Coordinates of C-alpha atoms in Angstrom, one line a residue:
M1000 CA 109.5 123.0 97.0
L1001 CA 111.8 125.9 96.4
R1002 CA 110.9 129.2 98.1
L1003 CA 110.0 131.5 95.2
R1004 CA 108.4 134.9 94.7
A1005 CA 105.2 135.1 92.8
S1006 CA 107.0 137.3 90.2
E1007 CA 109.7 134.5 89.7
I1008 CA 106.9 131.9 89.2
A1009 CA 105.1 134.2 86.8
E1010 CA 108.2 134.6 84.7
A1011 CA 108.9 130.9 84.7
V1012 CA 105.4 130.0 83.5
G1013 CA 104.9 132.9 81.2
G1014 CA 101.9 134.2 83.1
R1015 CA 100.6 137.5 84.3
L1016 CA 100.8 138.3 88.0
V1017 CA 97.7 139.9 89.6
G1018 CA 98.2 141.2 93.1
D1019 CA 101.1 141.2 95.6
D1020 CA 104.5 139.6 94.9
V1021 CA 104.1 137.1 97.7
L1022 CA 106.7 134.5 98.8
V1023 CA 105.6 130.9 98.3
T1024 CA 107.0 128.8 101.1
G1025 CA 104.7 125.7 100.9
S1026 CA 104.2 122.9 98.5
V1027 CA 102.6 123.0 95.0
E1028 CA 99.3 121.3 94.8
T1029 CA 96.5 120.6 92.3
D1030 CA 94.2 119.2 95.0
S1031 CA 92.8 121.9 97.3
R1032 CA 92.6 119.3 100.2
L1033 CA 96.4 119.0 100.2
V1034 CA 97.2 122.7 100.3
E1035 CA 99.3 123.9 103.2
A1036 CA 100.0 127.3 104.6
G1037 CA 102.2 129.4 102.2
G1038 CA 101.6 127.0 99.4
L1039 CA 100.8 127.3 95.6
F1040 CA 97.5 126.0 94.2
F1041 CA 97.1 125.2 90.5
A1042 CA 93.5 125.5 89.6
M1043 CA 93.1 123.4 86.5
P1044 CA 90.1 121.9 84.6
G1045 CA 90.0 118.1 85.0
E1046 CA 88.1 115.1 83.6
T1047 CA 85.4 115.2 86.3
T1048 CA 85.6 118.6 87.9
D1049 CA 87.3 122.0 87.6
G1050 CA 89.9 123.2 90.0
H1051 CA 88.7 126.8 89.7
R1052 CA 85.7 125.7 91.8
F1053 CA 88.0 124.9 94.8
I1054 CA 90.1 128.1 95.0
G1055 CA 88.1 129.2 98.0
A1056 CA 88.9 125.9 99.7
A1057 CA 92.6 126.3 98.9
L1058 CA 92.6 129.7 100.4
E1059 CA 91.0 128.4 103.6
R1060 CA 93.8 126.0 103.9
G1061 CA 96.4 128.7 103.6
A1062 CA 97.3 129.0 99.9
A1063 CA 99.5 132.1 99.3
L1064 CA 99.2 132.1 95.5
V1065 CA 97.0 130.6 92.8
V1066 CA 97.8 129.8 89.2
A1067 CA 94.6 129.9 87.1
E1068 CA 93.4 129.9 83.6
R1069 CA 90.7 132.6 84.1
E1070 CA 90.1 135.6 86.4
V1071 CA 89.9 134.7 90.1
E1072 CA 87.1 136.2 92.0
Q1073 CA 88.7 135.9 95.4
D1074 CA 91.1 138.5 96.8
V1075 CA 94.3 136.5 96.4
P1076 CA 97.5 137.0 94.4
H1077 CA 97.2 134.9 91.3
I1078 CA 98.9 134.2 88.0
L1079 CA 96.9 133.9 84.8
V1080 CA 98.1 131.4 82.2
P1081 CA 96.6 130.0 79.0
S1082 CA 97.2 126.4 80.2
G1083 CA 97.6 125.2 83.8
V1084 CA 99.2 121.9 82.7
T1085 CA 101.8 123.8 80.6
A1086 CA 102.5 126.2 83.4
L1087 CA 102.9 123.4 85.9
Q1088 CA 105.4 121.7 83.5
S1089 CA 107.3 125.0 83.0
L1090 CA 107.6 125.6 86.7
A1091 CA 108.9 122.0 87.2
A1092 CA 111.6 122.6 84.6
E1093 CA 112.6 125.8 86.3
A1094 CA 112.8 124.0 89.7
I1095 CA 115.2 121.4 88.2
R1096 CA 117.3 124.1 86.5
R1097 CA 117.7 126.0 89.7
V1098 CA 118.6 123.0 91.9
R1099 CA 121.1 121.7 89.3
A1100 CA 122.7 125.2 89.4
V1101 CA 123.3 125.2 93.1
G1102 CA 123.5 121.5 94.1
E1103 CA 124.4 118.0 93.0
L1104 CA 121.1 116.8 91.7
T1105 CA 121.0 113.6 89.8
V1106 CA 117.9 112.7 87.9
V1107 CA 116.9 109.1 87.2
G1108 CA 114.0 108.4 84.8
I1109 CA 112.2 105.0 84.7
T1110 CA 109.8 103.8 82.1
G1111 CA 108.4 100.5 81.0
S1112 CA 105.1 98.7 80.5
N1113 CA 105.4 97.1 83.9
G1114 CA 107.4 97.5 87.1
K1115 CA 108.0 101.3 87.2
T1116 CA 106.5 101.8 90.7
T1117 CA 108.2 98.8 92.3
T1118 CA 111.6 99.7 90.7
K1119 CA 111.1 103.3 91.9
N1120 CA 110.5 102.2 95.5
M1121 CA 113.5 99.9 95.4
L1122 CA 115.7 102.7 94.2
Q1123 CA 114.3 105.1 96.8
A1124 CA 115.3 102.5 99.5
A1125 CA 118.8 102.2 98.1
L1126 CA 119.5 105.9 97.4
E1127 CA 118.1 107.6 100.4
R1128 CA 121.1 106.6 102.6
H1129 CA 123.4 108.4 100.2
G1130 CA 121.5 111.7 100.1
A1131 CA 118.1 113.4 100.1
T1132 CA 115.9 111.4 97.6
V1133 CA 112.6 112.5 96.1
S1134 CA 110.5 110.0 94.2
P1135 CA 106.8 109.9 93.1
V1136 CA 103.9 109.4 95.5
K1137 CA 102.1 106.2 94.4
S1138 CA 102.4 106.2 90.6
F1139 CA 102.5 109.9 89.7
N1140 CA 104.0 109.5 86.2
N1141 CA 101.9 111.4 83.7
E1142 CA 101.9 115.0 82.3
V1143 CA 100.7 116.3 85.7
G1144 CA 102.0 113.7 88.2
A1145 CA 105.6 113.8 87.0
P1146 CA 105.9 117.6 87.2
M1147 CA 104.3 117.4 90.7
T1148 CA 107.1 115.1 91.8
M1149 CA 109.8 117.4 90.2
L1150 CA 108.4 120.3 92.2
R1151 CA 109.0 118.5 95.5
I1152 CA 112.8 119.0 95.2
D1153 CA 114.8 121.7 96.9
E1154 CA 118.4 122.8 97.1
G1155 CA 119.3 119.9 99.3
T1156 CA 117.9 117.2 97.0
R1157 CA 120.6 114.8 95.8
Y1158 CA 118.5 112.3 93.8
L1159 CA 115.3 112.7 91.9
V1160 CA 113.7 109.4 90.8
L1161 CA 110.9 109.8 88.2
E1162 CA 108.4 107.4 86.8
M1163 CA 107.6 108.3 83.2
G1164 CA 104.4 106.8 81.8
A1165 CA 102.8 107.4 78.5
S1166 CA 99.5 107.1 76.7
Y1167 CA 100.8 108.4 73.4
E1168 CA 104.0 108.8 71.5
G1169 CA 105.8 112.0 72.5
D1170 CA 104.6 111.9 76.2
I1171 CA 107.9 110.5 77.5
A1172 CA 109.9 112.8 75.3
R1173 CA 108.1 115.8 76.8
L1174 CA 108.8 114.6 80.4
T1175 CA 112.5 114.0 79.6
A1176 CA 112.8 117.5 78.1
L1177 CA 111.6 118.9 81.4
S1178 CA 113.8 116.9 83.6
H1179 CA 116.9 116.0 81.5
P1180 CA 117.6 112.6 83.2
D1181 CA 121.2 111.7 83.9
I1182 CA 120.2 108.0 83.9
G1183 CA 117.3 106.5 81.8
V1184 CA 115.9 103.1 82.6
V1185 CA 113.7 101.0 80.4
L1186 CA 112.2 97.9 82.1
K1187 CA 110.0 96.2 79.5
V1188 CA 107.9 96.7 76.4
G1189 CA 104.5 95.1 76.7
L1190 CA 100.8 95.7 76.0
A1191 CA 100.0 98.1 78.8
H1192 CA 98.0 101.0 77.3
A1193 CA 98.0 99.2 74.0
G1194 CA 94.5 100.6 73.3
E1195 CA 95.9 104.1 73.3
F1196 CA 99.2 103.4 71.6
G1197 CA 97.6 101.2 68.9
G1198 CA 100.2 98.4 69.0
I1199 CA 103.4 97.0 70.3
E1200 CA 105.6 98.7 67.8
T1201 CA 104.2 102.1 68.7
T1202 CA 104.7 101.3 72.3
T1203 CA 108.3 100.4 71.6
R1204 CA 108.9 103.8 69.9
A1205 CA 107.3 105.6 72.8
K1206 CA 109.5 103.8 75.4
T1207 CA 112.6 104.5 73.3
E1208 CA 112.1 108.2 74.0
M1209 CA 113.4 107.5 77.5
V1210 CA 117.0 107.0 76.2
R1211 CA 116.9 108.5 72.7
D1212 CA 118.0 112.0 73.8
L1213 CA 120.5 111.1 76.6
A1214 CA 123.9 112.7 76.2
P1215 CA 127.1 110.5 75.8
E1216 CA 128.1 111.2 79.4
H1217 CA 124.7 109.8 80.6
A1218 CA 123.7 106.2 81.2
A1219 CA 121.0 104.1 79.6
I1220 CA 120.0 101.1 81.8
L1221 CA 118.4 98.5 79.5
N1222 CA 116.7 95.0 80.0
R1223 CA 118.9 92.5 78.1
D1224 CA 116.1 89.9 78.3
D1225 CA 113.6 92.0 76.3
E1226 CA 114.3 92.0 72.6
R1227 CA 112.6 95.3 72.0
V1228 CA 114.4 97.0 74.9
R1229 CA 117.7 95.4 73.8
G1230 CA 117.3 97.1 70.5
M1231 CA 117.2 100.6 72.1
A1232 CA 121.0 100.4 72.6
A1233 CA 121.3 101.5 69.0
A1234 CA 119.0 104.5 69.6
T1235 CA 121.0 106.2 72.4
A1236 CA 124.3 108.0 72.5
A1237 CA 124.6 107.3 76.2
R1238 CA 126.8 104.5 77.7
V1239 CA 124.7 101.4 78.0
A1240 CA 124.5 99.1 81.1
W1241 CA 122.4 96.0 81.1
F1242 CA 120.4 94.0 83.6
G1243 CA 118.5 90.7 83.2
T1244 CA 118.9 86.9 83.6
D1245 CA 121.2 86.7 80.6
P1246 CA 124.9 87.4 81.4
G1247 CA 125.5 88.6 77.9
P1248 CA 128.4 87.8 75.6
A1249 CA 131.9 87.5 77.2
D1250 CA 133.1 90.6 75.3
D1251 CA 130.2 92.7 76.7
P1252 CA 129.8 91.9 80.3
T1253 CA 128.6 95.4 81.4
G1254 CA 125.8 95.3 83.9
L1255 CA 124.1 93.0 86.5
W1256 CA 122.4 89.6 86.0
A1257 CA 120.7 87.1 88.2
D1258 CA 120.2 83.3 88.4
G1259 CA 119.0 80.9 91.0
I1260 CA 115.6 82.7 91.1
D1261 CA 112.9 81.2 93.2
S1262 CA 109.8 82.5 95.1
T1263 CA 107.8 81.2 98.0
L1264 CA 105.1 82.6 100.2
E1265 CA 107.9 83.8 102.5
G1266 CA 109.7 85.8 99.8
T1267 CA 111.9 85.7 96.7
V1268 CA 115.6 84.7 96.3
A1269 CA 118.2 85.0 93.6
T1270 CA 122.0 85.4 93.1
V1271 CA 123.1 88.7 91.6
H1272 CA 126.3 88.8 89.5
R1273 CA 128.5 91.5 88.3
G1274 CA 131.6 90.3 86.5
E1275 CA 133.4 88.0 88.9
E1276 CA 131.4 89.2 92.0
S1277 CA 128.2 87.6 93.3
W1278 CA 125.8 88.4 96.1
P1279 CA 122.7 86.6 97.5
L1280 CA 119.4 88.5 97.2
R1281 CA 116.7 87.6 99.6
M1282 CA 113.6 89.8 99.3
R1283 CA 110.4 89.8 101.3
I1284 CA 108.6 90.9 98.2
L1285 CA 106.8 88.0 96.5
G1286 CA 107.1 87.0 92.8
E1287 CA 110.1 86.0 90.6
H1288 CA 109.3 88.9 88.3
H1289 CA 110.3 91.4 90.9
V1290 CA 113.9 90.2 90.6
M1291 CA 114.0 92.1 87.3
N1292 CA 112.8 95.2 89.0
A1293 CA 115.5 94.8 91.7
L1294 CA 118.2 94.3 89.1
A1295 CA 117.1 97.5 87.3
A1296 CA 117.4 99.4 90.6
L1297 CA 120.7 97.9 91.4
A1298 CA 122.0 98.7 87.9
V1299 CA 121.3 102.4 88.6
V1300 CA 123.1 102.1 91.9
D1301 CA 126.1 100.6 90.1
A1302 CA 126.0 103.2 87.4
L1303 CA 126.2 105.9 90.1
G1304 CA 129.3 104.3 91.5
L1305 CA 127.6 103.4 94.8
D1306 CA 127.8 100.2 96.9
V1307 CA 125.8 97.4 95.2
A1308 CA 126.1 95.0 98.2
Q1309 CA 124.6 97.7 100.5
A1310 CA 121.8 98.4 98.0
I1311 CA 121.0 94.6 97.9
E1312 CA 120.5 94.8 101.7
D1313 CA 118.3 97.8 101.4
V1314 CA 116.1 96.2 98.8
A1315 CA 116.0 93.0 100.9
G1316 CA 114.7 95.0 103.8
M1317 CA 111.6 96.3 102.0
P1318 CA 108.4 94.8 103.5
R1319 CA 106.4 95.1 100.3
A1320 CA 106.7 96.6 96.8
E1321 CA 103.8 99.0 97.3
R1322 CA 100.2 98.9 98.6
G1323 CA 98.3 96.7 96.2
R1324 CA 101.4 95.2 94.5
M1325 CA 102.0 91.6 95.5
E1326 CA 101.1 92.7 99.0
V1327 CA 100.7 89.8 101.5
L1328 CA 97.7 90.0 103.8
E1329 CA 96.9 87.5 106.6
P1330 CA 93.3 87.7 107.6
G1331 CA 93.4 84.7 109.8
G1332 CA 92.0 81.2 109.5
G1333 CA 95.0 80.0 107.7
I1334 CA 94.2 82.0 104.5
T1335 CA 96.8 84.1 102.7
V1336 CA 95.6 87.0 100.5
I1337 CA 98.0 88.4 97.9
N1338 CA 96.8 91.9 96.9
D1339 CA 98.1 92.7 93.5
A1340 CA 95.0 94.7 92.4
Y1341 CA 96.5 98.2 92.1
N1342 CA 97.0 97.8 88.4
A1343 CA 97.2 95.2 85.7
S1344 CA 98.5 94.5 82.2
P1345 CA 98.7 91.2 80.3
D1346 CA 102.4 90.8 81.3
S1347 CA 102.0 91.7 84.9
T1348 CA 98.9 89.5 85.3
A1349 CA 100.6 86.5 83.7
A1350 CA 103.6 87.0 86.0
A1351 CA 101.3 87.2 89.1
L1352 CA 99.4 84.0 88.0
R1353 CA 102.7 82.1 87.5
A1354 CA 103.8 83.2 91.0
L1355 CA 100.5 82.1 92.5
A1356 CA 100.7 78.7 90.9
H1357 CA 104.3 78.2 91.8
M1358 CA 104.1 79.4 95.4
S1359 CA 100.9 77.6 96.3
R1360 CA 102.0 74.3 94.8
Q1361 CA 105.3 74.5 96.7
A1362 CA 103.4 75.0 99.9
G1363 CA 100.8 72.3 99.1
R1364 CA 98.0 74.8 99.3
R1365 CA 95.0 75.5 97.1
S1366 CA 95.4 78.4 94.6
V1367 CA 92.5 80.8 94.1
A1368 CA 92.7 83.6 91.4
V1369 CA 90.3 86.5 91.5
L1370 CA 90.7 88.5 88.3
G1371 CA 89.2 91.7 87.1
E1372 CA 89.5 93.8 83.9
M1373 CA 92.8 94.9 82.5
A1374 CA 92.0 98.4 81.3
E1375 CA 93.2 100.4 78.3
L1376 CA 93.8 97.5 76.0
G1377 CA 91.5 98.8 73.2
P1378 CA 91.1 96.3 70.3
H1379 CA 93.4 93.8 72.1
S1380 CA 91.1 93.6 75.1
V1381 CA 89.1 90.4 74.3
E1382 CA 92.1 88.6 73.0
E1383 CA 94.3 89.3 76.0
H1384 CA 91.6 88.5 78.5
D1385 CA 91.0 85.3 76.6
R1386 CA 94.7 84.5 76.7
L1387 CA 94.7 84.8 80.5
G1388 CA 91.8 82.4 80.9
R1389 CA 93.8 79.8 79.0
L1390 CA 96.9 80.5 81.1
V1391 CA 94.9 79.9 84.3
T1392 CA 94.0 76.5 82.9
R1393 CA 97.5 75.6 81.9
L1394 CA 98.9 76.7 85.3
R1395 CA 96.3 74.4 86.9
I1396 CA 95.1 77.1 89.3
E1397 CA 92.4 75.4 91.2
R1398 CA 89.7 78.1 91.6
L1399 CA 89.0 81.1 89.4
V1400 CA 86.6 84.0 90.1
V1401 CA 86.3 86.6 87.4
V1402 CA 84.8 90.0 88.2
G1403 CA 83.1 92.4 85.8
A1404 CA 81.9 92.5 82.2
G1405 CA 85.2 93.6 80.8
A1406 CA 87.0 90.5 82.3
K1407 CA 84.3 87.9 81.3
P1408 CA 86.5 86.5 78.4
I1409 CA 88.8 85.2 81.1
H1410 CA 86.0 83.1 82.5
D1411 CA 84.8 82.0 79.1
A1412 CA 88.2 80.9 77.9
A1413 CA 89.0 79.0 81.1
E1414 CA 85.6 77.3 81.0
L1415 CA 86.2 76.2 77.3
E1416 CA 89.9 75.3 77.8
S1417 CA 89.8 73.5 81.1
S1418 CA 90.9 69.9 81.2
F1419 CA 92.0 69.9 84.8
G1420 CA 88.7 70.2 86.6
Q1421 CA 89.0 73.9 87.2
D1422 CA 86.2 75.6 89.0
T1423 CA 85.5 79.0 87.3
T1424 CA 82.8 81.5 88.1
W1425 CA 82.0 84.9 86.6
V1426 CA 80.3 87.6 88.7
A1427 CA 79.3 91.1 87.7
T1428 CA 80.5 93.1 90.8
A1429 CA 83.2 93.1 93.5
D1430 CA 80.4 92.8 96.1
E1431 CA 79.2 89.6 94.5
A1432 CA 82.8 88.3 94.5
E1433 CA 83.2 89.2 98.2
A1434 CA 80.1 87.2 99.1
L1435 CA 81.3 84.2 97.1
L1436 CA 84.8 84.3 98.6
R1437 CA 83.6 84.6 102.2
A1438 CA 81.3 81.6 101.6
E1439 CA 84.0 79.5 100.0
L1440 CA 87.5 80.3 101.3
V1441 CA 88.9 77.7 103.7
E1442 CA 92.0 77.2 105.7
G1443 CA 95.1 76.9 103.5
D1444 CA 93.8 78.9 100.5
V1445 CA 96.2 81.3 98.8
V1446 CA 94.1 84.0 97.1
L1447 CA 95.5 86.3 94.4
L1448 CA 93.5 89.4 93.5
K1449 CA 94.7 91.1 90.3
S1450 CA 93.1 93.8 88.1
S1451 CA 93.2 97.4 87.0
N1452 CA 91.9 100.0 89.4
V1453 CA 88.6 100.3 87.6
S1454 CA 87.4 96.9 88.8
G1455 CA 87.3 97.7 92.5
L1456 CA 89.3 94.7 93.5
L1457 CA 91.9 96.7 95.4
A1458 CA 89.3 97.6 98.0
L1459 CA 87.9 94.0 97.9
A1460 CA 91.4 92.6 98.6
E1461 CA 91.8 94.8 101.6
R1462 CA 88.4 93.8 102.9
I1463 CA 88.9 90.1 102.7
G1464 CA 92.5 90.5 103.8
T1465 CA 91.6 92.2 107.0
P1466 CA 91.4 90.1 110.2

C-alpha cells in the first residue's frame, strides 16, 4: 500500500474527511480481523453483515483511518462516502495512476471461465524473479477483490497480475477501466456463472471486455483452441499473441503451442513450441488441462520479452496449482486423494474427471469420483449436472459418490446411463459422504473430490486426505 494522507485519500474517493489528516502507512482492509497498525479500514455493508459494526474492532487492531458510508461514533479520523465499493475502486485506480507515474508498473489482466487462479499463480512464479510482483490472494477477482489486490502495490512494484471475474456484462469493463492492463489474457469461454449471465453468448461478450479496450501498443493473449476466444481477435486493437495446442497457420505463427501432452499421478508433461524453438515442460501439477494455463502464462512472459525457457523451469517447480485445485494428498494406506473442490464449472469438472480416468487407468488403480454441486448455473443446472453423470459413465470411472441435492442429477444420470457396472451413490451431506468413504476406500484407490465451495467438499477432501 502507498503511504497516503487522509486528505489525499478523501480527494481520490470524493469523500468528506472528518478529523485529523493522518498518514496511512498500513494495508487497506475490508475485514477488521486483518487490519494492521496504521492501516485503512473500509466499513461496507455486505451480504451477511455490515462492516460498520466492526469499526471498533478495527481500531483495536490499530486502524489509523476509516472509510464509511455513515457517521462514525468512535473518535477516529474517517472519510464519509456514498458508496464504500465505489470509493474502494476509486482509491485503487489512484494507486495504479501514482505507481505508473513514478515506476515501471506493468499490469496483466486475466479472465476466462476456468483457469484464472492457476494461470495467475504460474505467472507469479515466472515474473517474481524479474521484479516485485503482486497478484491476488486466493481468487480475489470481483468488484471488491480486484481493487483490494490493486491496493497492495507500491512504488517498487514491477508487475501487477489481476484476475478479472464477472457475474454480469460490464463487470470486466469496469475493472479494466480501473487498472488499464498492458496485457489482457482470455483463457476460455464456458458455462461458469451461466445462471447470472443468461447464456454462452452473453458470457462471450463479457469476456471480450478484457481485450476490447486495449490500446494498439498493448497485447491480447488469446486461446487459439477456443472458437469464441479466437473470435476476440477482431474485437481488439492490440497486437494478438496466441496459445494453445494448435500451431496455427504457417503465415500466422505468433505465440506458443504444445503437443506431446500427458498426465500421470506424478505430474504432467508436454513439449512447448515457439517458431523453430522447443522446450520440454514437466509440471508437478496434475491434469492435462493445466498445460493450457501454463501456455497462457508463458505467452505473457514471451510478450514481455522475458526468458521463456526460465519461465518453464519456474512453472515446473510449482508443487501445486493452489489449495483445493488438483492438489494431491496422501493420507496413507496406499490411497491418493486429489482435492479439486475449491470451485467447479462444467468444463473444469469434465477436465478433472478425464484426468482421473486417464491417470488411474495408467496406474492400474481404482478410480473414485466424489462430486458436489456446480453453483451459479441457473436454468442450465440440471442439464449440466446430468451431462456429468453421463460423462462419468462413458469414462468408466469405477465408483461415484454424489453429494447434495443440487448435484443429484449427476447420480440419476449415471444410474440410468451406466452399462459398465458403475457403482453410484447419492448422499445428502458431506458428513454422510465421509462416513461412506472411510468405510469403503481401500489401498490403491485414487479419489477425486470436485465441486463448488457451497458443497463443503473442500473441507471433506482435507479431512480424508490427512494422515
